[in-house]
Amino acid sequence: DCFVLAMNDPGRHHAYPARVRFEIAQTELSSYRRAADFLNVSPVDIVSLQHEFGIFGGKAGSHVLALLEELRMPIVTTLHTILETPSPAQRDALDRISRTSERLVVMSSRGRELLQQVHGVPDHKIDFIPHGVPALPSTNHAKERIGVQGRPVILTFGLLSPDKGIEYVIDALPEILGRFPKAIYIVLGVTHPHVKEQSGESYRLMLANRAETLGVAHAILFYNRFVAQNELVGFLSAADIYVTPYLKEEQITSGTLAYAVGLGKAAISTPYLYAREVLADGRGVLVTWRDSQAIATEVIDLLGNDSRRLAMGDRAAGESKGMVWPAVAHRYMETFRRALAASKDSRRTAFQARTLAVRPVELPELNLDHLRLMTDETGVLQHAIFSVPRYGDGYCLDDNARALLLTTLLEDSGEGRSVRALSSRYLAFVSHAFNPETSRFRNFMSYSREWTEETGSEDSHGRAMWALGTMVGRSSNPGQQSLAGQLFGAGLPSIEDFSSPRAWAYVLLGVSEYLRAFEGDREVQALRGTLSKRLHDLYIRSSVPDWPWFEQQLSYCNARLPQALLVSGAETEDVEMMRAGLVSLEWLVGQQRTEEGYFSPVGSNGFYPRGGTKALFDQQPVEACGMVSACLEAGRLTGEACWAENARQAFNWFLGQNQLQASLFDAASGGCQDGLHADRVNENQGAESTLSFSLALQELRSVARSDRADAPPLKTKEVEA
């Protein structure tokens, strides 16, 4: 008695059969939590998770953990990909899935080894169950049914993508056709939807053009559609040889090869992990990578030697009797029984202490509608009247750099598919803002696309460097990353002459991100040393016991100063610098908290001079954003829960936990209002405020998946010693 929870790609909805009882929106974290609630109140004994990194949302598919870690019933996870060298995010996601699951199912012996060696999973927790295949029906008239009667058939099927290596079979066809002129190569399957979204049908068109150039197009049939299982079995029945010329050695499972072997077909394959195991002992033929000559030799030999080809298929079928669906189903049932037995004593004891009623208040969903509205073909506009863009104020580098930072962080978290066009637009603006004659960025541009200055402020230059460094360190788009790197390098020479502490801080944050990708860049390392020492020295000169701060007043973007010391101190292992960052940030938290416990940033209407009166209003969203980010950094370094609480307190300012008890976040538009006055909220939704809210929200959503979270935290006592 089973039902299905189905994953939906962003913006997609499908006409599912009745056995699909719940749909999960891939990129919406709250959707996974709702799915957990649905399962917990349903009469469900066990959850079977089919895991592949690309199925689920979040970085390395980590969103699914929001579902798994809330479930009350045991989980059995079938792993379709296990990597020898996972990224930190992939390792963390699979480690947590392994801990949450009662049992893990692998489809190859090598998968078992990798789980033990790479992820430390004990052997007793792992079950080997082969990839299932249907029973082979009668092969009578199979070739006639697809119109290839009397012809030798070579088959490849599955979703098309450039790592499938089909071009090497096409390159082998001239030689094959020279020996067997009636041979035909069938390529069955549509282009992978993610590949099609990024590159269209360029791979399929390349294959067709290659066939035309080689004069073998008449011997290839491209079936550009997804076929049902009974139709797929018909194609396999008609095939004489099955070929998987894949290019990725780490592929640990292949459903297409499993079908071919299980149905007794002679198979030729490149030596990826699954093929080496399944085709061992004469059950198939392995050829070297990217070797069309080897493919041609083996195809010709098998087509010319019926006894060898049929014997190979018989050996494969004989060794694969346990792969037919009924046998596989029985083995899964046994695994489910083991999981249920293990869970009776140990499963969900931790859950008893955290019922649905005490789940933390969920964060809002990230809504980019207002940001898209504020963005035209040039970039993001500065200001709005209520929620309507105000053209007269034009554009600025500050906001486009913030927008570029946001879209890069979204891409890094695994949610960037929907913002690629925006990211390119913001990067184009930042690129255009750079003035090569001065080696500085310009800041303000009119709506008529005319720069109103030759050189912008030091702060705007620093913000641009921060965004560019983040793109270099985190972007997976080679073109954008290269351009960002060029601009980052071009913007370096003028920075040492800067006098603004905030510009130093922004650059240091960008340098930290840049060095994620190019850790050995000595010039950038030297700049980090210069600016971080300068900022630390400023703190030492200005700080006194009752005013442990960098300047003689609290003004704007205050939290970025201690944040820059924390980041730089941690990366250079400078304990004094980290201690200064923690002390100053802790003091700042206290200065910006009301007696009721609300976050209350220093107002921009006068700021807070030492010995003077603190301005209570106008409170700006950029201050809450900076405080969220700095506190999360402190929490990553110390491991202390109070910093996460401080970050959430600052974020809740956006949601109405402030002195006016008024929300600045507009859930309908996705925008954020421009500030908090003494008697009202500023109802305009400009770019700075909207981006400040979105950046803070994104950091809170992704902090658990941050690469830096993998490192052991520094204990506060070590820093305060």
JSON list of N, CA and C in Angstrom, two decimals, residues 312-375:
[
{"chain": "A", "resi": 312, "resn": "MET", "atom": "N", "xyz": [27.38, -14.02, -24.67]},
{"chain": "A", "resi": 312, "resn": "MET", "atom": "CA", "xyz": [27.58, -12.88, -23.78]},
{"chain": "A", "resi": 312, "resn": "MET", "atom": "C", "xyz": [26.25, -12.44, -23.18]},
{"chain": "A", "resi": 313, "resn": "GLY", "atom": "N", "xyz": [25.22, -12.34, -24.01]},
{"chain": "A", "resi": 313, "resn": "GLY", "atom": "CA", "xyz": [23.91, -11.96, -23.52]},
{"chain": "A", "resi": 313, "resn": "GLY", "atom": "C", "xyz": [23.35, -12.98, -22.54]},
{"chain": "A", "resi": 314, "resn": "ASP", "atom": "N", "xyz": [23.59, -14.27, -22.82]},
{"chain": "A", "resi": 314, "resn": "ASP", "atom": "CA", "xyz": [23.10, -15.31, -21.90]},
{"chain": "A", "resi": 314, "resn": "ASP", "atom": "C", "xyz": [23.79, -15.21, -20.54]},
{"chain": "A", "resi": 315, "resn": "ARG", "atom": "N", "xyz": [25.12, -14.97, -20.57]},
{"chain": "A", "resi": 315, "resn": "ARG", "atom": "CA", "xyz": [25.83, -14.83, -19.29]},
{"chain": "A", "resi": 315, "resn": "ARG", "atom": "C", "xyz": [25.29, -13.64, -18.50]},
{"chain": "A", "resi": 316, "resn": "ALA", "atom": "N", "xyz": [25.05, -12.55, -19.21]},
{"chain": "A", "resi": 316, "resn": "ALA", "atom": "CA", "xyz": [24.52, -11.37, -18.54]},
{"chain": "A", "resi": 316, "resn": "ALA", "atom": "C", "xyz": [23.16, -11.65, -17.94]},
{"chain": "A", "resi": 317, "resn": "ALA", "atom": "N", "xyz": [22.28, -12.28, -18.71]},
{"chain": "A", "resi": 317, "resn": "ALA", "atom": "CA", "xyz": [20.93, -12.58, -18.22]},
{"chain": "A", "resi": 317, "resn": "ALA", "atom": "C", "xyz": [20.98, -13.57, -17.06]},
{"chain": "A", "resi": 318, "resn": "GLY", "atom": "N", "xyz": [21.87, -14.57, -17.16]},
{"chain": "A", "resi": 318, "resn": "GLY", "atom": "CA", "xyz": [21.97, -15.57, -16.11]},
{"chain": "A", "resi": 318, "resn": "GLY", "atom": "C", "xyz": [22.40, -14.98, -14.78]},
{"chain": "A", "resi": 319, "resn": "GLU", "atom": "N", "xyz": [23.36, -14.04, -14.84]},
{"chain": "A", "resi": 319, "resn": "GLU", "atom": "CA", "xyz": [23.85, -13.41, -13.62]},
{"chain": "A", "resi": 319, "resn": "GLU", "atom": "C", "xyz": [22.90, -12.33, -13.11]},
{"chain": "A", "resi": 320, "resn": "SER", "atom": "N", "xyz": [21.89, -12.00, -13.90]},
{"chain": "A", "resi": 320, "resn": "SER", "atom": "CA", "xyz": [21.02, -10.87, -13.56]},
{"chain": "A", "resi": 320, "resn": "SER", "atom": "C", "xyz": [19.62, -11.31, -13.18]},
{"chain": "A", "resi": 321, "resn": "LYS", "atom": "N", "xyz": [19.43, -12.59, -12.87]},
{"chain": "A", "resi": 321, "resn": "LYS", "atom": "CA", "xyz": [18.09, -13.05, -12.53]},
{"chain": "A", "resi": 321, "resn": "LYS", "atom": "C", "xyz": [17.53, -12.33, -11.31]},
{"chain": "A", "resi": 322, "resn": "GLY", "atom": "N", "xyz": [18.43, -11.93, -10.42]},
{"chain": "A", "resi": 322, "resn": "GLY", "atom": "CA", "xyz": [17.98, -11.22, -9.22]},
{"chain": "A", "resi": 322, "resn": "GLY", "atom": "C", "xyz": [17.61, -9.78, -9.47]},
{"chain": "A", "resi": 323, "resn": "MET", "atom": "N", "xyz": [17.72, -9.31, -10.73]},
{"chain": "A", "resi": 323, "resn": "MET", "atom": "CA", "xyz": [17.43, -7.92, -11.05]},
{"chain": "A", "resi": 323, "resn": "MET", "atom": "C", "xyz": [15.99, -7.70, -11.50]},
{"chain": "A", "resi": 324, "resn": "VAL", "atom": "N", "xyz": [15.24, -8.76, -11.79]},
{"chain": "A", "resi": 324, "resn": "VAL", "atom": "CA", "xyz": [13.86, -8.56, -12.25]},
{"chain": "A", "resi": 324, "resn": "VAL", "atom": "C", "xyz": [13.02, -7.98, -11.10]},
{"chain": "A", "resi": 325, "resn": "TRP", "atom": "N", "xyz": [12.03, -7.20, -11.47]},
{"chain": "A", "resi": 325, "resn": "TRP", "atom": "CA", "xyz": [11.31, -6.41, -10.47]},
{"chain": "A", "resi": 325, "resn": "TRP", "atom": "C", "xyz": [10.76, -7.24, -9.30]},
{"chain": "A", "resi": 326, "resn": "PRO", "atom": "N", "xyz": [10.14, -8.37, -9.49]},
{"chain": "A", "resi": 326, "resn": "PRO", "atom": "CA", "xyz": [9.63, -9.11, -8.32]},
{"chain": "A", "resi": 326, "resn": "PRO", "atom": "C", "xyz": [10.72, -9.47, -7.32]},
{"chain": "A", "resi": 327, "resn": "ALA", "atom": "N", "xyz": [11.90, -9.89, -7.83]},
{"chain": "A", "resi": 327, "resn": "ALA", "atom": "CA", "xyz": [13.00, -10.24, -6.92]},
{"chain": "A", "resi": 327, "resn": "ALA", "atom": "C", "xyz": [13.51, -9.01, -6.18]},
{"chain": "A", "resi": 328, "resn": "VAL", "atom": "N", "xyz": [13.63, -7.91, -6.90]},
{"chain": "A", "resi": 328, "resn": "VAL", "atom": "CA", "xyz": [14.08, -6.67, -6.27]},
{"chain": "A", "resi": 328, "resn": "VAL", "atom": "C", "xyz": [13.07, -6.20, -5.23]},
{"chain": "A", "resi": 329, "resn": "ALA", "atom": "N", "xyz": [11.79, -6.32, -5.53]},
{"chain": "A", "resi": 329, "resn": "ALA", "atom": "CA", "xyz": [10.76, -5.90, -4.58]},
{"chain": "A", "resi": 329, "resn": "ALA", "atom": "C", "xyz": [10.84, -6.69, -3.28]},
{"chain": "A", "resi": 330, "resn": "HIS", "atom": "N", "xyz": [11.08, -8.00, -3.38]},
{"chain": "A", "resi": 330, "resn": "HIS", "atom": "CA", "xyz": [11.22, -8.81, -2.17]},
{"chain": "A", "resi": 330, "resn": "HIS", "atom": "C", "xyz": [12.40, -8.34, -1.32]},
{"chain": "A", "resi": 331, "resn": "ARG", "atom": "N", "xyz": [13.49, -7.97, -1.97]},
{"chain": "A", "resi": 331, "resn": "ARG", "atom": "CA", "xyz": [14.66, -7.53, -1.22]},
{"chain": "A", "resi": 331, "resn": "ARG", "atom": "C", "xyz": [14.40, -6.18, -0.56]},
{"chain": "A", "resi": 332, "resn": "TYR", "atom": "N", "xyz": [13.65, -5.31, -1.25]},
{"chain": "A", "resi": 332, "resn": "TYR", "atom": "CA", "xyz": [13.28, -4.04, -0.61]},
{"chain": "A", "resi": 332, "resn": "TYR", "atom": "C", "xyz": [12.39, -4.27, 0.61]},
{"chain": "A", "resi": 333, "resn": "MET", "atom": "N", "xyz": [11.46, -5.21, 0.49]},
{"chain": "A", "resi": 333, "resn": "MET", "atom": "CA", "xyz": [10.58, -5.49, 1.62]},
{"chain": "A", "resi": 333, "resn": "MET", "atom": "C", "xyz": [11.39, -5.96, 2.83]},
{"chain": "A", "resi": 334, "resn": "GLU", "atom": "N", "xyz": [12.42, -6.77, 2.57]},
{"chain": "A", "resi": 334, "resn": "GLU", "atom": "CA", "xyz": [13.26, -7.23, 3.67]},
{"chain": "A", "resi": 334, "resn": "GLU", "atom": "C", "xyz": [14.03, -6.06, 4.30]},
{"chain": "A", "resi": 335, "resn": "THR", "atom": "N", "xyz": [14.50, -5.15, 3.46]},
{"chain": "A", "resi": 335, "resn": "THR", "atom": "CA", "xyz": [15.18, -3.95, 3.97]},
{"chain": "A", "resi": 335, "resn": "THR", "atom": "C", "xyz": [14.23, -3.10, 4.80]},
{"chain": "A", "resi": 336, "resn": "PHE", "atom": "N", "xyz": [12.99, -2.96, 4.34]},
{"chain": "A", "resi": 336, "resn": "PHE", "atom": "CA", "xyz": [11.99, -2.19, 5.10]},
{"chain": "A", "resi": 336, "resn": "PHE", "atom": "C", "xyz": [11.74, -2.85, 6.46]},
{"chain": "A", "resi": 337, "resn": "ARG", "atom": "N", "xyz": [11.68, -4.17, 6.49]},
{"chain": "A", "resi": 337, "resn": "ARG", "atom": "CA", "xyz": [11.45, -4.87, 7.77]},
{"chain": "A", "resi": 337, "resn": "ARG", "atom": "C", "xyz": [12.61, -4.60, 8.73]},
{"chain": "A", "resi": 338, "resn": "ARG", "atom": "N", "xyz": [13.83, -4.62, 8.21]},
{"chain": "A", "resi": 338, "resn": "ARG", "atom": "CA", "xyz": [14.99, -4.34, 9.06]},
{"chain": "A", "resi": 338, "resn": "ARG", "atom": "C", "xyz": [14.91, -2.92, 9.62]},
{"chain": "A", "resi": 339, "resn": "ALA", "atom": "N", "xyz": [14.53, -1.99, 8.75]},
{"chain": "A", "resi": 339, "resn": "ALA", "atom": "CA", "xyz": [14.45, -0.59, 9.19]},
{"chain": "A", "resi": 339, "resn": "ALA", "atom": "C", "xyz": [13.38, -0.42, 10.26]},
{"chain": "A", "resi": 340, "resn": "LEU", "atom": "N", "xyz": [12.24, -1.08, 10.09]},
{"chain": "A", "resi": 340, "resn": "LEU", "atom": "CA", "xyz": [11.16, -0.97, 11.07]},
{"chain": "A", "resi": 340, "resn": "LEU", "atom": "C", "xyz": [11.58, -1.59, 12.40]},
{"chain": "A", "resi": 341, "resn": "ALA", "atom": "N", "xyz": [12.26, -2.74, 12.33]},
{"chain": "A", "resi": 341, "resn": "ALA", "atom": "CA", "xyz": [12.70, -3.39, 13.56]},
{"chain": "A", "resi": 341, "resn": "ALA", "atom": "C", "xyz": [13.70, -2.53, 14.31]},
{"chain": "A", "resi": 342, "resn": "ALA", "atom": "N", "xyz": [14.63, -1.90, 13.57]},
{"chain": "A", "resi": 342, "resn": "ALA", "atom": "CA", "xyz": [15.64, -1.06, 14.21]},
{"chain": "A", "resi": 342, "resn": "ALA", "atom": "C", "xyz": [15.03, 0.20, 14.81]},
{"chain": "A", "resi": 343, "resn": "SER", "atom": "N", "xyz": [13.94, 0.66, 14.22]},
{"chain": "A", "resi": 343, "resn": "SER", "atom": "CA", "xyz": [13.36, 1.93, 14.66]},
{"chain": "A", "resi": 343, "resn": "SER", "atom": "C", "xyz": [12.50, 1.78, 15.90]},
{"chain": "A", "resi": 344, "resn": "LYS", "atom": "N", "xyz": [12.08, 0.58, 16.23]},
{"chain": "A", "resi": 344, "resn": "LYS", "atom": "CA", "xyz": [11.16, 0.41, 17.36]},
{"chain": "A", "resi": 344, "resn": "LYS", "atom": "C", "xyz": [11.79, 0.89, 18.66]},
{"chain": "A", "resi": 345, "resn": "ASP", "atom": "N", "xyz": [13.08, 0.68, 18.79]},
{"chain": "A", "resi": 345, "resn": "ASP", "atom": "CA", "xyz": [13.75, 1.08, 20.04]},
{"chain": "A", "resi": 345, "resn": "ASP", "atom": "C", "xyz": [14.44, 2.43, 19.95]},
{"chain": "A", "resi": 346, "resn": "SER", "atom": "N", "xyz": [14.93, 2.77, 18.74]},
{"chain": "A", "resi": 346, "resn": "SER", "atom": "CA", "xyz": [15.80, 3.94, 18.67]},
{"chain": "A", "resi": 346, "resn": "SER", "atom": "C", "xyz": [15.27, 5.07, 17.82]},
{"chain": "A", "resi": 347, "resn": "ARG", "atom": "N", "xyz": [14.36, 4.77, 16.89]},
{"chain": "A", "resi": 347, "resn": "ARG", "atom": "CA", "xyz": [13.97, 5.80, 15.92]},
{"chain": "A", "resi": 347, "resn": "ARG", "atom": "C", "xyz": [13.16, 6.92, 16.55]},
{"chain": "A", "resi": 348, "resn": "ARG", "atom": "N", "xyz": [13.54, 8.11, 16.26]},
{"chain": "A", "resi": 348, "resn": "ARG", "atom": "CA", "xyz": [12.81, 9.32, 16.61]},
{"chain": "A", "resi": 348, "resn": "ARG", "atom": "C", "xyz": [12.73, 9.59, 18.11]},
{"chain": "A", "resi": 349, "resn": "THR", "atom": "N", "xyz": [13.69, 9.04, 18.89]},
{"chain": "A", "resi": 349, "resn": "THR", "atom": "CA", "xyz": [13.68, 9.43, 20.31]},
{"chain": "A", "resi": 349, "resn": "THR", "atom": "C", "xyz": [13.92, 10.92, 20.44]},
{"chain": "A", "resi": 350, "resn": "ALA", "atom": "N", "xyz": [14.77, 11.44, 19.54]},
{"chain": "A", "resi": 350, "resn": "ALA", "atom": "CA", "xyz": [15.01, 12.89, 19.57]},
{"chain": "A", "resi": 350, "resn": "ALA", "atom": "C", "xyz": [13.77, 13.66, 19.17]},
{"chain": "A", "resi": 351, "resn": "PHE", "atom": "N", "xyz": [12.96, 13.08, 18.30]},
{"chain": "A", "resi": 351, "resn": "PHE", "atom": "CA", "xyz": [11.77, 13.79, 17.83]},
{"chain": "A", "resi": 351, "resn": "PHE", "atom": "C", "xyz": [10.77, 14.01, 18.95]},
{"chain": "A", "resi": 352, "resn": "GLN", "atom": "N", "xyz": [10.76, 13.09, 19.93]},
{"chain": "A", "resi": 352, "resn": "GLN", "atom": "CA", "xyz": [9.79, 13.22, 21.01]},
{"chain": "A", "resi": 352, "resn": "GLN", "atom": "C", "xyz": [9.96, 14.55, 21.76]},
{"chain": "A", "resi": 353, "resn": "ALA", "atom": "N", "xyz": [11.19, 15.08, 21.73]},
{"chain": "A", "resi": 353, "resn": "ALA", "atom": "CA", "xyz": [11.45, 16.33, 22.44]},
{"chain": "A", "resi": 353, "resn": "ALA", "atom": "C", "xyz": [11.16, 17.56, 21.60]},
{"chain": "A", "resi": 354, "resn": "ARG", "atom": "N", "xyz": [10.85, 17.35, 20.33]},
{"chain": "A", "resi": 354, "resn": "ARG", "atom": "CA", "xyz": [10.60, 18.52, 19.47]},
{"chain": "A", "resi": 354, "resn": "ARG", "atom": "C", "xyz": [9.38, 18.25, 18.60]},
{"chain": "A", "resi": 355, "resn": "THR", "atom": "N", "xyz": [8.22, 18.46, 19.15]},
{"chain": "A", "resi": 355, "resn": "THR", "atom": "CA", "xyz": [6.98, 18.21, 18.44]},
{"chain": "A", "resi": 355, "resn": "THR", "atom": "C", "xyz": [6.76, 19.32, 17.42]},
{"chain": "A", "resi": 356, "resn": "LEU", "atom": "N", "xyz": [5.74, 19.12, 16.60]},
{"chain": "A", "resi": 356, "resn": "LEU", "atom": "CA", "xyz": [5.43, 20.12, 15.58]},
{"chain": "A", "resi": 356, "resn": "LEU", "atom": "C", "xyz": [5.10, 21.46, 16.22]},
{"chain": "A", "resi": 357, "resn": "ALA", "atom": "N", "xyz": [4.58, 21.44, 17.44]},
{"chain": "A", "resi": 357, "resn": "ALA", "atom": "CA", "xyz": [4.17, 22.68, 18.08]},
{"chain": "A", "resi": 357, "resn": "ALA", "atom": "C", "xyz": [5.34, 23.58, 18.42]},
{"chain": "A", "resi": 358, "resn": "VAL", "atom": "N", "xyz": [6.55, 23.01, 18.59]},
{"chain": "A", "resi": 358, "resn": "VAL", "atom": "CA", "xyz": [7.68, 23.84, 19.00]},
{"chain": "A", "resi": 358, "resn": "VAL", "atom": "C", "xyz": [8.64, 24.09, 17.85]},
{"chain": "A", "resi": 359, "resn": "ARG", "atom": "N", "xyz": [8.25, 23.76, 16.65]},
{"chain": "A", "resi": 359, "resn": "ARG", "atom": "CA", "xyz": [9.12, 24.07, 15.51]},
{"chain": "A", "resi": 359, "resn": "ARG", "atom": "C", "xyz": [9.31, 25.58, 15.43]},
{"chain": "A", "resi": 360, "resn": "PRO", "atom": "N", "xyz": [10.56, 26.02, 15.18]},
{"chain": "A", "resi": 360, "resn": "PRO", "atom": "CA", "xyz": [10.79, 27.46, 15.08]},
{"chain": "A", "resi": 360, "resn": "PRO", "atom": "C", "xyz": [9.94, 28.10, 13.98]},
{"chain": "A", "resi": 361, "resn": "VAL", "atom": "N", "xyz": [9.61, 29.36, 14.19]},
{"chain": "A", "resi": 361, "resn": "VAL", "atom": "CA", "xyz": [8.83, 30.08, 13.19]},
{"chain": "A", "resi": 361, "resn": "VAL", "atom": "C", "xyz": [9.60, 30.08, 11.87]},
{"chain": "A", "resi": 362, "resn": "GLU", "atom": "N", "xyz": [8.93, 29.71, 10.81]},
{"chain": "A", "resi": 362, "resn": "GLU", "atom": "CA", "xyz": [9.60, 29.60, 9.52]},
{"chain": "A", "resi": 362, "resn": "GLU", "atom": "C", "xyz": [9.92, 30.97, 8.95]},
{"chain": "A", "resi": 363, "resn": "LEU", "atom": "N", "xyz": [11.01, 31.00, 8.21]},
{"chain": "A", "resi": 363, "resn": "LEU", "atom": "CA", "xyz": [11.37, 32.22, 7.49]},
{"chain": "A", "resi": 363, "resn": "LEU", "atom": "C", "xyz": [10.43, 32.40, 6.31]},
{"chain": "A", "resi": 364, "resn": "PRO", "atom": "N", "xyz": [10.23, 33.64, 5.87]},
{"chain": "A", "resi": 364, "resn": "PRO", "atom": "CA", "xyz": [9.42, 33.85, 4.66]},
{"chain": "A", "resi": 364, "resn": "PRO", "atom": "C", "xyz": [10.10, 33.22, 3.44]},
{"chain": "A", "resi": 365, "resn": "GLU", "atom": "N", "xyz": [9.32, 32.94, 2.43]},
{"chain": "A", "resi": 365, "resn": "GLU", "atom": "CA", "xyz": [9.89, 32.51, 1.16]},
{"chain": "A", "resi": 365, "resn": "GLU", "atom": "C", "xyz": [10.54, 33.71, 0.47]},
{"chain": "A", "resi": 366, "resn": "LEU", "atom": "N", "xyz": [11.64, 33.47, -0.21]},
{"chain": "A", "resi": 366, "resn": "LEU", "atom": "CA", "xyz": [12.29, 34.54, -0.95]},
{"chain": "A", "resi": 366, "resn": "LEU", "atom": "C", "xyz": [11.46, 34.87, -2.18]},
{"chain": "A", "resi": 367, "resn": "ASN", "atom": "N", "xyz": [11.04, 36.12, -2.28]},
{"chain": "A", "resi": 367, "resn": "ASN", "atom": "CA", "xyz": [10.19, 36.58, -3.38]},
{"chain": "A", "resi": 367, "resn": "ASN", "atom": "C", "xyz": [10.92, 37.69, -4.12]},
{"chain": "A", "resi": 368, "resn": "LEU", "atom": "N", "xyz": [11.30, 37.44, -5.35]},
{"chain": "A", "resi": 368, "resn": "LEU", "atom": "CA", "xyz": [12.08, 38.41, -6.12]},
{"chain": "A", "resi": 368, "resn": "LEU", "atom": "C", "xyz": [11.22, 39.25, -7.07]},
{"chain": "A", "resi": 369, "resn": "ASP", "atom": "N", "xyz": [9.92, 39.22, -6.89]},
{"chain": "A", "resi": 369, "resn": "ASP", "atom": "CA", "xyz": [9.04, 39.95, -7.81]},
{"chain": "A", "resi": 369, "resn": "ASP", "atom": "C", "xyz": [9.36, 41.44, -7.83]},
{"chain": "A", "resi": 370, "resn": "HIS", "atom": "N", "xyz": [9.53, 42.04, -6.66]},
{"chain": "A", "resi": 370, "resn": "HIS", "atom": "CA", "xyz": [9.78, 43.49, -6.64]},
{"chain": "A", "resi": 370, "resn": "HIS", "atom": "C", "xyz": [11.16, 43.81, -7.20]},
{"chain": "A", "resi": 371, "resn": "LEU", "atom": "N", "xyz": [12.14, 42.98, -6.92]},
{"chain": "A", "resi": 371, "resn": "LEU", "atom": "CA", "xyz": [13.46, 43.21, -7.49]},
{"chain": "A", "resi": 371, "resn": "LEU", "atom": "C", "xyz": [13.41, 43.15, -9.02]},
{"chain": "A", "resi": 372, "resn": "ARG", "atom": "N", "xyz": [12.66, 42.19, -9.55]},
{"chain": "A", "resi": 372, "resn": "ARG", "atom": "CA", "xyz": [12.51, 42.12, -11.01]},
{"chain": "A", "resi": 372, "resn": "ARG", "atom": "C", "xyz": [11.80, 43.38, -11.54]},
{"chain": "A", "resi": 373, "resn": "LEU", "atom": "N", "xyz": [10.81, 43.86, -10.80]},
{"chain": "A", "resi": 373, "resn": "LEU", "atom": "CA", "xyz": [10.10, 45.07, -11.22]},
{"chain": "A", "resi": 373, "resn": "LEU", "atom": "C", "xyz": [11.03, 46.28, -11.23]},
{"chain": "A", "resi": 374, "resn": "MET", "atom": "N", "xyz": [11.94, 46.33, -10.28]},
{"chain": "A", "resi": 374, "resn": "MET", "atom": "CA", "xyz": [12.86, 47.45, -10.16]},
{"chain": "A", "resi": 374, "resn": "MET", "atom": "C", "xyz": [14.03, 47.36, -11.15]},
{"chain": "A", "resi": 375, "resn": "THR", "atom": "N", "xyz": [14.14, 46.25, -11.85]},
{"chain": "A", "resi": 375, "resn": "THR", "atom": "CA", "xyz": [15.25, 46.03, -12.77]},
{"chain": "A", "resi": 375, "resn": "THR", "atom": "C", "xyz": [14.79, 46.19, -14.21]}
]
